[in-house]
Short mmCIF file of C-alpha atoms in Angstrom, two decimals:
data_model
loop_
_atom_site.label_atom_id
_atom_site.label_comp_id
_atom_site.label_asym_id
_atom_site.label_seq_id
_atom_site.Cartn_x
_atom_site.Cartn_y
_atom_site.Cartn_z
CA UNK V 1 14.17 81.83 -31.83
CA UNK V 2 13.58 82.49 -35.47
CA UNK V 3 12.73 78.95 -36.41
CA UNK V 4 10.43 78.44 -33.45
CA UNK V 5 8.75 81.79 -33.67
CA UNK V 6 8.22 81.72 -37.39
CA UNK V 7 6.19 78.61 -36.78
CA UNK V 8 4.54 80.13 -33.74
CA UNK V 9 3.73 83.43 -35.36
CA UNK V 10 0.38 82.54 -36.95
CA UNK V 11 -0.66 81.08 -33.62
CA UNK V 12 0.47 84.22 -31.81
CA UNK V 13 -1.46 86.42 -34.17
CA UNK V 14 -4.52 84.25 -33.82
CA UNK V 15 -4.24 84.41 -30.05
CA UNK V 16 -3.82 88.18 -30.24
CA UNK V 17 -7.46 88.69 -31.06
CA UNK V 18 -8.47 86.66 -28.05
CA UNK V 19 -6.02 88.44 -25.77
CA UNK V 20 -7.79 91.72 -26.07
CA UNK V 21 -10.94 89.99 -24.95
CA UNK V 22 -9.09 89.53 -21.67
CA UNK V 23 -7.75 86.01 -21.71
CA UNK V 24 -4.06 86.84 -21.88
CA UNK V 25 -1.18 85.73 -24.00
CA UNK V 26 2.23 84.23 -23.34
CA UNK V 27 4.84 86.97 -23.06
CA UNK V 28 6.87 85.55 -25.96
CA UNK V 29 3.79 85.69 -28.16
CA UNK V 30 2.94 89.23 -27.07
CA UNK V 31 6.51 90.26 -27.82
CA UNK V 32 6.45 88.51 -31.20
CA UNK V 33 3.29 90.47 -32.02
CA UNK V 34 5.09 93.75 -31.19
CA UNK V 35 8.08 92.77 -33.29
CA UNK V 36 5.77 92.14 -36.21
CA UNK V 37 3.85 95.34 -35.59
CA UNK V 38 7.01 97.48 -35.50
CA UNK V 39 8.53 95.76 -38.51
CA UNK V 40 11.27 94.34 -36.26
CA UNK V 41 12.21 97.49 -34.36
CA UNK V 42 15.86 97.68 -33.36
CA UNK V 43 14.87 98.05 -29.70
CA UNK V 44 12.71 94.92 -29.56
CA UNK V 45 15.09 92.75 -31.55
CA UNK V 46 18.41 93.89 -30.06
CA UNK V 47 19.03 90.64 -28.20
CA UNK V 48 18.30 87.58 -30.38
CA UNK V 49 19.59 85.44 -27.52
CA UNK V 50 16.99 86.82 -25.11
CA UNK V 51 14.23 86.37 -27.71
CA UNK V 52 15.26 82.78 -28.13
CA UNK V 53 15.29 82.21 -24.37
CA UNK V 54 11.87 83.75 -23.73
CA UNK V 55 9.95 80.45 -23.53
CA UNK V 56 12.53 79.21 -21.03
CA UNK V 57 12.64 82.45 -19.07
CA UNK V 58 14.06 81.75 -15.58
CA UNK V 59 11.39 84.14 -14.29
CA UNK V 60 8.78 81.39 -14.69
CA UNK V 61 10.23 79.61 -11.67
CA UNK V 62 9.81 82.81 -9.71
CA UNK V 63 6.23 83.09 -10.98
CA UNK V 64 5.52 79.55 -9.78
CA UNK V 65 7.04 80.23 -6.38
CA UNK V 66 4.89 83.36 -6.24
CA UNK V 67 1.73 81.42 -6.94
CA UNK V 68 2.43 79.04 -4.07
CA UNK V 69 3.23 81.95 -1.78
CA UNK V 70 0.08 83.81 -2.84
CA UNK V 71 -2.19 80.93 -1.93
CA UNK V 72 -0.43 79.93 1.25
CA UNK V 73 -1.82 81.14 4.62
CA UNK V 74 1.00 83.26 6.06
CA UNK V 75 1.86 85.95 8.54
CA UNK V 76 0.54 86.68 12.03
CA UNK V 77 -3.01 86.48 10.71
CA UNK V 78 -2.36 83.19 8.96
CA UNK V 79 -4.16 84.35 5.83
CA UNK V 80 -3.45 83.92 2.14
CA UNK V 81 -3.48 86.83 -0.31
CA UNK V 82 -6.45 85.40 -2.17
CA UNK V 83 -8.71 88.16 -0.90
CA UNK V 84 -6.35 90.96 -1.89
CA UNK V 85 -8.01 93.51 -4.14
CA UNK V 86 -5.64 94.72 -6.86
CA UNK V 87 -8.35 96.94 -8.30
CA UNK V 88 -10.60 94.49 -10.06
CA UNK V 89 -12.16 92.97 -6.94
CA UNK V 90 -10.86 90.72 -4.14
CA UNK V 91 -8.75 87.92 -5.55
CA UNK V 92 -9.08 88.99 -9.19
CA UNK V 93 -5.63 88.88 -10.74
CA UNK V 94 -6.52 88.52 -14.42
CA UNK V 95 -5.67 91.87 -15.99
CA UNK V 96 -5.06 93.58 -12.64
CA UNK V 97 -1.42 94.54 -13.33
CA UNK V 98 -2.43 96.01 -16.71
CA UNK V 99 -4.59 98.51 -14.81
CA UNK V 100 -2.01 99.62 -12.25
CA UNK V 101 -1.15 102.11 -10.87
CA UNK V 102 -4.69 103.09 -9.89
CA UNK V 103 -6.62 104.82 -7.13
CA UNK V 104 -7.76 102.71 -4.17
CA UNK V 105 -10.61 104.09 -2.09
CA UNK V 106 -9.58 102.09 1.01
CA UNK V 107 -6.25 103.92 1.25
CA UNK V 108 -7.18 107.09 -0.63
CA UNK V 109 -3.99 106.69 -2.64
CA UNK V 110 -2.78 105.82 -6.10
CA UNK V 111 -0.81 102.60 -5.70
CA UNK V 112 1.37 100.52 -7.98
CA UNK V 113 1.72 96.74 -7.88
CA UNK V 114 4.50 96.89 -5.31
CA UNK V 115 2.76 99.18 -2.83
CA UNK V 116 -0.63 97.48 -3.23
CA UNK V 117 0.95 94.10 -2.57
CA UNK V 118 2.65 95.42 0.56
CA UNK V 119 -0.67 96.93 1.67
CA UNK V 120 -2.37 93.52 1.45
CA UNK V 121 0.50 91.75 3.17
CA UNK V 122 0.04 94.16 6.07
CA UNK V 123 -3.75 94.31 6.26
CA UNK V 124 -4.63 90.71 5.37
CA UNK V 125 -1.60 88.84 6.65
CA UNK V 126 -0.46 91.12 9.46
CA UNK V 127 3.13 91.55 8.30
CA UNK V 128 4.90 94.73 9.35
CA UNK V 129 7.59 96.82 7.67
CA UNK V 130 10.25 95.05 9.71
CA UNK V 131 9.32 91.55 8.54
CA UNK V 132 11.68 90.18 5.88
CA UNK V 133 8.59 89.34 3.80
CA UNK V 134 8.07 93.06 3.30
CA UNK V 135 11.46 94.53 4.04
CA UNK V 136 13.35 92.64 1.34
CA UNK V 137 12.28 94.27 -1.91
CA UNK V 138 14.70 93.08 -4.54
CA UNK V 139 15.93 89.86 -6.07
CA UNK V 140 14.31 86.62 -7.22
CA UNK V 141 14.52 85.11 -3.76
CA UNK V 142 12.37 87.73 -2.08
CA UNK V 143 8.69 87.19 -1.39
CA UNK V 144 7.83 90.59 -2.88
CA UNK V 145 9.50 89.71 -6.16
CA UNK V 146 7.96 86.23 -6.36
CA UNK V 147 4.49 87.57 -5.67
CA UNK V 148 4.84 90.44 -8.14
CA UNK V 149 6.06 88.07 -10.84
CA UNK V 150 3.03 85.83 -10.30
CA UNK V 151 0.49 88.65 -10.17
CA UNK V 152 2.09 90.45 -13.12
CA UNK V 153 2.05 87.31 -15.27
CA UNK V 154 -1.74 87.25 -14.98
CA UNK V 155 -1.90 90.34 -17.21
CA UNK V 156 0.44 89.14 -19.95
CA UNK V 157 -0.88 89.98 -23.41
CA UNK V 158 -3.56 92.31 -22.09
CA UNK V 159 -3.38 95.98 -23.06
CA UNK V 160 -2.02 98.46 -20.52
CA UNK V 161 -5.01 100.40 -19.33
CA UNK V 162 -4.28 102.31 -16.11
CA UNK V 163 -7.52 104.11 -15.19
CA UNK V 164 -7.60 107.91 -15.33
CA UNK V 165 -11.11 108.42 -13.96
CA UNK V 166 -10.17 109.53 -10.47
CA UNK V 167 -8.63 113.01 -10.25
CA UNK V 168 -5.74 111.63 -8.20
CA UNK V 169 -4.84 109.18 -10.96
CA UNK V 170 -4.61 112.04 -13.41
CA UNK V 171 -2.70 114.24 -10.94
CA UNK V 172 -0.11 111.54 -10.29
CA UNK V 173 0.31 110.75 -13.97
CA UNK V 174 0.75 114.44 -14.80
CA UNK V 175 3.27 114.97 -12.01
CA UNK V 176 5.12 111.91 -13.30
CA UNK V 177 5.22 113.49 -16.72
CA UNK V 178 6.81 116.65 -15.30
CA UNK V 179 9.36 114.52 -13.45
CA UNK V 180 10.12 112.63 -16.66
CA UNK V 181 11.27 115.87 -18.32
CA UNK V 182 12.77 117.47 -15.22
CA UNK V 183 16.53 117.86 -15.58
CA UNK V 184 18.78 117.83 -12.55
CA UNK V 185 21.83 116.37 -10.81
CA UNK V 186 25.47 116.20 -11.89
CA UNK V 187 24.86 115.44 -15.56
CA UNK V 188 21.62 117.43 -16.10
CA UNK V 189 19.84 114.23 -17.07
CA UNK V 190 16.10 113.68 -17.15
CA UNK V 191 14.36 110.50 -18.26
CA UNK V 192 13.72 112.34 -21.54
CA UNK V 193 17.46 112.58 -22.25
CA UNK V 194 17.54 108.91 -23.18
CA UNK V 195 13.90 108.02 -23.84
CA UNK V 196 12.42 110.43 -26.38
CA UNK V 197 14.07 109.35 -29.61
CA UNK V 198 13.47 106.10 -31.44
CA UNK V 199 16.38 103.77 -32.11
CA UNK V 200 19.08 105.76 -30.31
CA UNK V 201 21.77 103.95 -28.37
CA UNK V 202 23.74 104.34 -25.13
CA UNK V 203 26.91 102.55 -26.18
CA UNK V 204 25.57 99.32 -27.73
CA UNK V 205 22.17 99.35 -25.96
CA UNK V 206 19.19 100.42 -28.05
CA UNK V 207 16.94 102.71 -26.00
CA UNK V 208 13.14 102.68 -25.95
CA UNK V 209 11.28 105.93 -26.65
CA UNK V 210 8.31 107.02 -24.57
CA UNK V 211 6.70 108.25 -27.80
CA UNK V 212 6.82 104.81 -29.34
CA UNK V 213 4.21 102.84 -27.43
CA UNK V 214 4.78 99.58 -29.34
CA UNK V 215 8.43 99.59 -28.16
CA UNK V 216 7.71 101.25 -24.85
CA UNK V 217 5.52 98.44 -23.56
CA UNK V 218 8.54 96.15 -23.41
CA UNK V 219 10.53 98.79 -21.58
CA UNK V 220 7.91 99.04 -18.83
CA UNK V 221 6.96 95.37 -18.72
CA UNK V 222 8.13 94.31 -15.28
CA UNK V 223 8.66 91.98 -13.52
CA UNK V 224 11.32 90.73 -15.88
CA UNK V 225 14.38 88.54 -15.54
CA UNK V 226 17.52 90.56 -16.16
CA UNK V 227 20.25 88.40 -17.59
CA UNK V 228 23.00 90.83 -16.50
CA UNK V 229 21.77 90.64 -12.90
CA UNK V 230 20.56 87.02 -12.96
CA UNK V 231 17.57 88.28 -10.98
CA UNK V 232 13.93 89.09 -11.57
CA UNK V 233 13.40 92.82 -11.20
CA UNK V 234 10.39 95.08 -10.61
CA UNK V 235 9.21 98.46 -11.90
CA UNK V 236 10.39 100.01 -8.65
CA UNK V 237 13.84 98.55 -9.24
CA UNK V 238 13.95 99.95 -12.77
CA UNK V 239 13.18 103.44 -11.45
CA UNK V 240 15.90 103.08 -8.82
CA UNK V 241 18.50 101.94 -11.27
CA UNK V 242 17.83 104.50 -13.97
CA UNK V 243 18.08 107.24 -11.37
CA UNK V 244 21.36 105.81 -10.10
CA UNK V 245 22.83 106.09 -13.59
CA UNK V 246 21.39 109.60 -13.79
CA UNK V 247 23.35 110.56 -10.65
CA UNK V 248 20.21 111.13 -8.59
CA UNK V 249 19.99 110.20 -4.92
CA UNK V 250 18.00 107.13 -3.89
CA UNK V 251 14.32 107.32 -4.69
CA UNK V 252 12.30 105.81 -1.87
CA UNK V 253 10.59 102.52 -2.61
CA UNK V 254 6.85 103.04 -2.91
CA UNK V 255 7.09 106.83 -2.57
CA UNK V 256 4.48 108.87 -4.39
CA UNK V 257 7.33 110.22 -6.50
CA UNK V 258 8.09 106.69 -7.73
CA UNK V 259 4.41 105.93 -8.30
CA UNK V 260 3.91 109.18 -10.22
CA UNK V 261 6.71 108.19 -12.58
CA UNK V 262 5.34 104.68 -13.00
CA UNK V 263 1.86 106.13 -13.65
CA UNK V 264 3.21 108.31 -16.45
CA UNK V 265 5.26 105.60 -18.05
CA UNK V 266 2.42 103.07 -17.89
CA UNK V 267 0.01 105.56 -19.45
CA UNK V 268 2.52 106.01 -22.29
CA UNK V 269 2.15 102.30 -23.16
CA UNK V 270 -1.64 102.41 -23.10
CA UNK V 271 -3.26 99.91 -25.44
CA UNK V 272 -0.08 97.90 -26.01
CA UNK V 273 0.15 94.39 -24.56
CA UNK V 274 1.78 93.62 -21.22
CA UNK V 275 4.84 91.37 -21.70
CA UNK V 276 5.28 89.70 -18.31
CA UNK V 277 7.45 88.02 -17.31
CA UNK V 278 9.84 89.60 -19.76
CA UNK V 279 13.50 88.80 -20.29
CA UNK V 280 15.85 91.75 -20.48
CA UNK V 281 19.53 92.46 -20.73
CA UNK I 1 29.49 122.83 -7.65
CA UNK I 2 26.37 123.81 -9.53
CA UNK I 3 26.84 127.56 -9.26
CA UNK I 4 23.93 127.76 -6.88
CA UNK I 5 24.17 130.37 -4.22
CA UNK I 6 22.93 129.43 -0.75
CA UNK I 7 20.50 132.36 -0.96
CA UNK I 8 18.97 131.00 -4.15
CA UNK I 9 18.63 127.56 -2.60
CA UNK I 10 16.87 128.93 0.46
CA UNK I 11 14.61 131.06 -1.73
CA UNK I 12 13.74 128.04 -3.87
CA UNK I 13 13.01 125.92 -0.81
CA UNK I 14 10.81 128.65 0.64
CA UNK I 15 8.87 128.98 -2.59
CA UNK I 16 8.27 125.25 -2.57
CA UNK I 17 7.06 125.36 0.98
CA UNK I 18 4.71 128.21 0.16
CA UNK I 19 3.42 126.29 -2.83
CA UNK I 20 2.88 123.27 -0.62
CA UNK I 21 1.35 125.37 2.12
CA UNK I 22 -1.16 127.05 -0.18
CA UNK I 23 -2.38 123.67 -1.32
CA UNK I 24 -2.62 122.23 2.13
CA UNK I 25 -6.21 121.57 3.02
CA UNK I 26 -5.59 122.56 6.61
CA UNK I 27 -3.20 125.42 5.93
CA UNK I 28 -4.29 128.66 7.52
CA UNK I 29 -2.85 132.08 6.82
CA UNK I 30 -0.43 131.85 9.68
CA UNK I 31 1.10 128.63 8.43
CA UNK I 32 1.46 129.92 4.91
CA UNK I 33 3.14 133.02 6.27
CA UNK I 34 5.68 130.97 8.21
CA UNK I 35 7.39 128.71 5.72
CA UNK I 36 10.37 128.07 7.97
CA UNK I 37 8.19 126.81 10.80
CA UNK I 38 6.53 124.43 8.39
CA UNK I 39 9.91 123.24 7.23
CA UNK I 40 10.75 122.22 10.77
CA UNK I 41 7.47 120.41 11.25
CA UNK I 42 7.27 118.80 7.83
CA UNK I 43 9.32 115.61 8.31
CA UNK I 44 7.51 114.62 11.52
CA UNK I 45 3.97 115.36 10.38
CA UNK I 46 3.61 116.01 6.67
CA UNK I 47 0.77 118.41 6.00
CA UNK I 48 -2.25 116.83 4.39
CA UNK I 49 -2.32 118.21 0.92
CA UNK I 50 -4.76 117.74 -1.91
CA UNK I 51 -2.70 116.65 -4.91
CA UNK I 52 -5.59 117.39 -7.25
CA UNK I 53 -5.52 121.09 -6.32
CA UNK I 54 -1.88 121.49 -7.33
CA UNK I 55 -0.45 122.10 -10.77
CA UNK I 56 1.50 119.14 -12.17
CA UNK I 57 4.71 121.10 -11.73
CA UNK I 58 3.96 122.01 -8.10
CA UNK I 59 2.99 118.42 -7.35
CA UNK I 60 6.21 117.11 -8.88
CA UNK I 61 8.25 119.48 -6.71
CA UNK I 62 6.16 118.54 -3.69
CA UNK I 63 6.66 114.81 -4.26
CA UNK I 64 10.40 115.23 -4.65
CA UNK I 65 11.12 117.62 -1.78
CA UNK I 66 8.25 117.98 0.70
CA UNK I 67 7.07 114.38 0.56
CA UNK I 68 10.75 113.34 0.49
CA UNK I 69 10.35 110.95 -2.41
CA UNK I 70 14.14 110.78 -2.51
CA UNK I 71 16.79 110.40 0.16
CA UNK I 72 17.44 114.12 0.40
CA UNK I 73 20.11 113.68 3.05
CA UNK I 74 22.16 111.21 1.03
CA UNK I 75 25.84 112.12 0.89
CA UNK I 76 27.33 112.91 -2.50
CA UNK I 77 30.90 112.62 -3.75
CA UNK I 78 31.17 116.41 -3.99
CA UNK I 79 30.27 116.76 -0.30
CA UNK I 80 26.74 118.02 -0.82
CA UNK I 81 23.42 116.24 -0.29
CA UNK I 82 20.80 114.43 -2.31
CA UNK I 83 18.69 117.56 -2.02
CA UNK I 84 21.40 119.64 -3.69
CA UNK I 85 21.51 117.19 -6.59
CA UNK I 86 17.77 117.59 -7.10
CA UNK I 87 17.44 121.38 -6.77
CA UNK I 88 17.53 122.76 -10.29
CA UNK I 89 19.77 125.62 -11.33
CA UNK I 90 18.73 128.18 -13.96
CA UNK I 91 19.95 126.14 -16.92
CA UNK I 92 18.26 122.95 -15.72
CA UNK I 93 15.00 124.81 -15.17
CA UNK I 94 15.04 126.52 -18.56
CA UNK I 95 15.93 123.25 -20.29
CA UNK I 96 13.34 120.94 -18.70
CA UNK I 97 11.28 121.06 -21.86
CA UNK I 98 8.12 118.99 -22.09
CA UNK I 99 6.94 117.15 -25.20
CA UNK I 100 6.88 119.41 -28.23
CA UNK I 101 8.16 122.36 -26.21
CA UNK I 102 11.06 124.40 -27.51
CA UNK I 103 13.29 126.73 -25.58
CA UNK I 104 12.11 130.33 -25.90
CA UNK I 105 14.40 132.94 -27.47
CA UNK I 106 14.70 134.67 -24.13
CA UNK I 107 15.67 131.46 -22.34
CA UNK I 108 18.06 130.50 -25.10
CA UNK I 109 19.93 133.77 -24.70
CA UNK I 110 19.94 133.42 -20.94
CA UNK I 111 21.20 129.82 -21.04
CA UNK I 112 23.96 130.65 -23.52
CA UNK I 113 25.07 133.67 -21.49
CA UNK I 114 25.11 131.70 -18.22
CA UNK I 115 27.06 128.93 -19.91
CA UNK I 116 29.63 131.25 -21.45
CA UNK I 117 30.13 132.97 -18.10
CA UNK I 118 30.78 129.63 -16.39
CA UNK I 119 33.84 128.75 -18.45
CA UNK I 120 37.23 128.98 -16.82
CA UNK I 121 40.32 128.53 -18.96
CA UNK I 122 43.54 126.91 -17.83
CA UNK I 123 46.47 129.15 -17.01
CA UNK I 124 48.78 129.23 -19.98
CA UNK I 125 45.96 128.56 -22.44
CA UNK I 126 44.32 125.51 -23.91
CA UNK I 127 46.79 122.72 -24.59
CA UNK I 128 46.49 119.10 -25.60
CA UNK I 129 47.41 116.45 -23.03
CA UNK I 130 47.95 112.70 -23.27
CA UNK I 131 45.60 111.02 -25.74
CA UNK I 132 46.06 107.62 -24.10
CA UNK I 133 44.74 108.96 -20.81
CA UNK I 134 42.03 110.78 -22.73
CA UNK I 135 40.99 107.52 -24.37
CA UNK I 136 40.30 105.91 -20.99
CA UNK I 137 38.55 109.00 -19.65
CA UNK I 138 36.34 109.12 -22.74
CA UNK I 139 35.45 105.47 -22.21
CA UNK I 140 34.81 105.61 -18.47
CA UNK I 141 31.24 106.05 -17.29
CA UNK I 142 32.34 105.91 -13.67
CA UNK I 143 31.69 108.65 -11.17
CA UNK I 144 29.08 110.60 -9.20
CA UNK I 145 26.52 107.79 -9.13
CA UNK I 146 25.15 107.72 -5.60
CA UNK I 147 21.85 106.02 -4.73
CA UNK I 148 22.17 102.40 -3.61
CA UNK I 149 25.67 101.88 -4.98
CA UNK I 150 27.83 105.00 -4.66
CA UNK I 151 30.93 105.37 -6.84
CA UNK I 152 34.03 105.57 -4.65
CA UNK I 153 36.19 108.31 -6.08
CA UNK I 154 39.10 107.39 -3.82
CA UNK I 155 39.43 104.14 -5.76
CA UNK I 156 38.96 105.51 -9.25
CA UNK I 157 38.62 108.94 -10.86
CA UNK I 158 35.38 109.98 -12.48
CA UNK I 159 35.28 109.56 -16.24
CA UNK I 160 34.03 111.65 -19.13
CA UNK I 161 31.21 109.32 -20.20
CA UNK I 162 31.89 110.37 -23.82
CA UNK I 163 31.32 106.93 -25.36
CA UNK I 164 27.87 106.71 -23.76
CA UNK I 165 26.61 109.09 -26.42
CA UNK I 166 29.34 109.52 -29.04
CA UNK I 167 31.16 107.25 -31.42
CA UNK I 168 34.85 108.16 -31.22
CA UNK I 169 37.55 105.74 -32.35
CA UNK I 170 35.93 102.76 -34.03
CA UNK I 171 37.73 100.14 -31.92
CA UNK I 172 35.04 100.62 -29.25
CA UNK I 173 31.29 100.97 -29.57
CA UNK I 174 29.88 104.37 -28.73
CA UNK I 175 26.30 105.54 -28.47
CA UNK I 176 24.56 107.86 -30.89
CA UNK I 177 22.55 110.29 -28.78
CA UNK I 178 25.30 112.77 -29.68
CA UNK I 179 26.97 113.13 -33.09
CA UNK I 180 29.80 110.84 -34.20
CA UNK I 181 33.20 112.32 -33.43
CA UNK I 182 35.20 109.80 -35.44
CA UNK I 183 38.07 111.58 -37.23
CA UNK I 184 37.43 114.72 -35.16
CA UNK I 185 40.85 116.37 -35.39
CA UNK I 186 41.65 115.04 -38.85
CA UNK I 187 38.45 116.54 -40.25
CA UNK I 188 38.48 119.83 -38.40
CA UNK I 189 42.14 120.67 -37.93
CA UNK I 190 43.63 121.93 -34.68
CA UNK I 191 43.45 125.71 -35.10
CA UNK I 192 43.30 127.87 -31.98
CA UNK I 193 39.64 128.61 -32.67
CA UNK I 194 38.83 124.91 -33.01
CA UNK I 195 40.66 124.11 -29.78
CA UNK I 196 38.77 126.84 -27.92
CA UNK I 197 35.44 125.76 -29.39
CA UNK I 198 36.08 122.14 -28.38
CA UNK I 199 37.20 123.13 -24.90
CA UNK I 200 34.05 125.24 -24.48
CA UNK I 201 31.78 122.40 -25.64
CA UNK I 202 33.33 119.95 -23.19
CA UNK I 203 33.32 122.53 -20.39
CA UNK I 204 29.80 123.82 -20.97
CA UNK I 205 28.13 122.91 -24.28
CA UNK I 206 25.16 125.22 -23.65
CA UNK I 207 27.52 128.02 -24.69
CA UNK I 208 26.80 127.03 -28.29
CA UNK I 209 23.90 124.58 -28.01
CA UNK I 210 21.32 125.89 -25.57
CA UNK I 211 19.56 123.04 -23.78
CA UNK I 212 21.67 120.34 -25.36
CA UNK I 213 21.46 116.87 -23.79
CA UNK I 214 25.21 116.98 -23.16
CA UNK I 215 26.42 117.40 -19.57
CA UNK I 216 28.51 120.39 -18.50
CA UNK I 217 31.60 118.38 -17.66
CA UNK I 218 33.87 121.31 -16.78
CA UNK I 219 31.32 123.68 -15.30
CA UNK I 220 30.02 121.15 -12.78
CA UNK I 221 33.50 119.90 -11.94
CA UNK I 222 33.32 116.33 -13.22
CA UNK I 223 36.41 116.93 -15.38
CA UNK I 224 39.32 119.20 -14.42
CA UNK I 225 41.57 121.15 -16.80
CA UNK I 226 44.08 118.33 -17.10
CA UNK I 227 41.42 115.73 -17.83
CA UNK I 228 39.85 117.97 -20.46
CA UNK I 229 43.31 118.42 -22.02
CA UNK I 230 43.72 114.63 -22.15
CA UNK I 231 40.29 114.12 -23.74
CA UNK I 232 41.05 116.90 -26.23
CA UNK I 233 44.30 115.13 -27.14
CA UNK I 234 42.25 112.03 -27.81
CA UNK I 235 40.12 114.11 -30.19
CA UNK I 236 42.92 116.08 -31.90
CA UNK I 237 46.20 114.18 -31.72
CA UNK I 238 47.10 112.75 -35.14
CA UNK I 239 48.36 109.63 -33.31
CA UNK I 240 45.00 109.11 -31.55
CA UNK I 241 42.84 106.23 -32.81
CA UNK I 242 40.04 108.82 -33.25
CA UNK I 243 41.98 110.16 -36.23
CA UNK I 244 43.14 106.89 -37.70
#
C-alpha cells in the first residue's frame, strides 16, 4: 500500500478539492485523505493489509452486480429501480447515500438506505416481503446487498450530510443519541462503552470514537467488505452485530430503533468523506 | 438476575405506556388512563404517535419497547426475555450518561450503595482457585450473546471477558479500555483486604467505581463463586503468568 499510495497521495489530495464539489472520490483515496488528516490515526491504519487491498476490494464485484440489478426491469411490475428517489430526486444516486437517513414525504418516515431501497422494490417493482429479493438481507449474494453496495458507492468521497431540516429527522437523531448512551443487558454495555475514547482497543482491535469524526467516518462507511466474514455488509448488519456482542436481543431490520441509531452515528461523521465500498476486518 | 422486582418491571412498563399514550395523537383521556388495555392492543395496532412531540428519552424508550424495535420475546440463556435484557435497572439508568455528563453525587452514592448491597461472599470466605482455569475464563468472551447467533451454554460455560478490556499476562493481547493488570498479585500482594477488594471489583465494580464501564460479573450471575476464585488465582497466584 505504502508505495502505491505515496505516489497516489498528491493525486488524492488534488481530487479531494473536487470531491466536495460533488463528483466523488475513490474510497481508497478518501481513506488516504483521512489517514493524512489524522496524522495516521491508529484506528485508520490498524490493518496495513486491508489498506493495501483497497483498490482490489472484492466489494467492487458486488457493486457491479448491483449496478446491473439496479438497471434491470424486475419484479411483478417488470420495472427497474431507475426511478427510485433516494432523496435527491428520482434516479439520482450521486451523493444520495451521503444524505441518508432522511425524511421522505411519500412515506412520512425517516428512512435509511436499506429501508428506502426496500420501499422502492415494493412500490416500483412490486416485490413483497416474502420475495427472496427483499427477504434476504445479508451477504454479498443477496440483491439487497448488491444494490446497497452500488448505490452507496455513488457517494464515495462526498461529505456525510444527513439533513436535519425536518423535525422528524432531528427527533430520530436525538433518540438515536439517547440509545447510543443507554446502558442495558447482561454486561451493562452501551455503544458509548466502546466508542467514546480515541485509540482504545478491544483485545487487538482499535476502536473508533464517535467524537472523532475523521476516524468515525470509516466506522460508519457501509457497505463494506469484511475480510473476517468474506461478505459485504451493511449499516443494518453492523448494528445487529454490535448489539449481539453487547448481549442485546435482535434488533429488527429497518425498525425505527435501528434507523434512529444510524441517524445519530451518521450525523456524528458530518462533513467527513464517505468511504464506500470500504474494506474492514 | 438483574435484581429487578416484577413490581418494578410492571411499573416501568406502565410508565412507558403512559408516556407513549400521552404523545399519541389520537389518545383520549380514557386510553391514557388504561395503560394495560393499551398494552394488549399495542402489538396489533400500534398507536399513531408524533415522534416530534416526545422527548428524545421518551422516544428512545418508545422505539425500543412500544414500537418493538427489538425482538422482545427472544429467549435468553438465563431464562428471561429480550425485554428483560433491555429494561434498565437503577444502576444502568443512573449510569447512562450522555456526552459531557457526569454522575451526580446523589446518584454516585446510590449506585455505590446498591452495588455494595449486591455482593454475596462465598461460604468459608474468599479463597483462590485454579489459576489455569482462571486463565481460560479470563480469555473467554463466550456467553450470553443472543440475537441472531445465541451462545449455547450447554456446550461451553460463559467466560469472564477480562482480556477484552484488560492486559493480563503478556502472552496474550488484551484490550485497554480498562487498566493493565499485568503483575497484579506481585505488585499488590495478597492480603485479606486486597483479596476482598478484588473479589468486590469482579463481583460488582460499582462498589468502588460508580458507573464504571466494567460489567458486574458476580452480581448479574455471569461468573459464580468458583469461577471468580479461579480468575482471582490467575491474578494473585505467584505461579500465574500474570505475575511472571
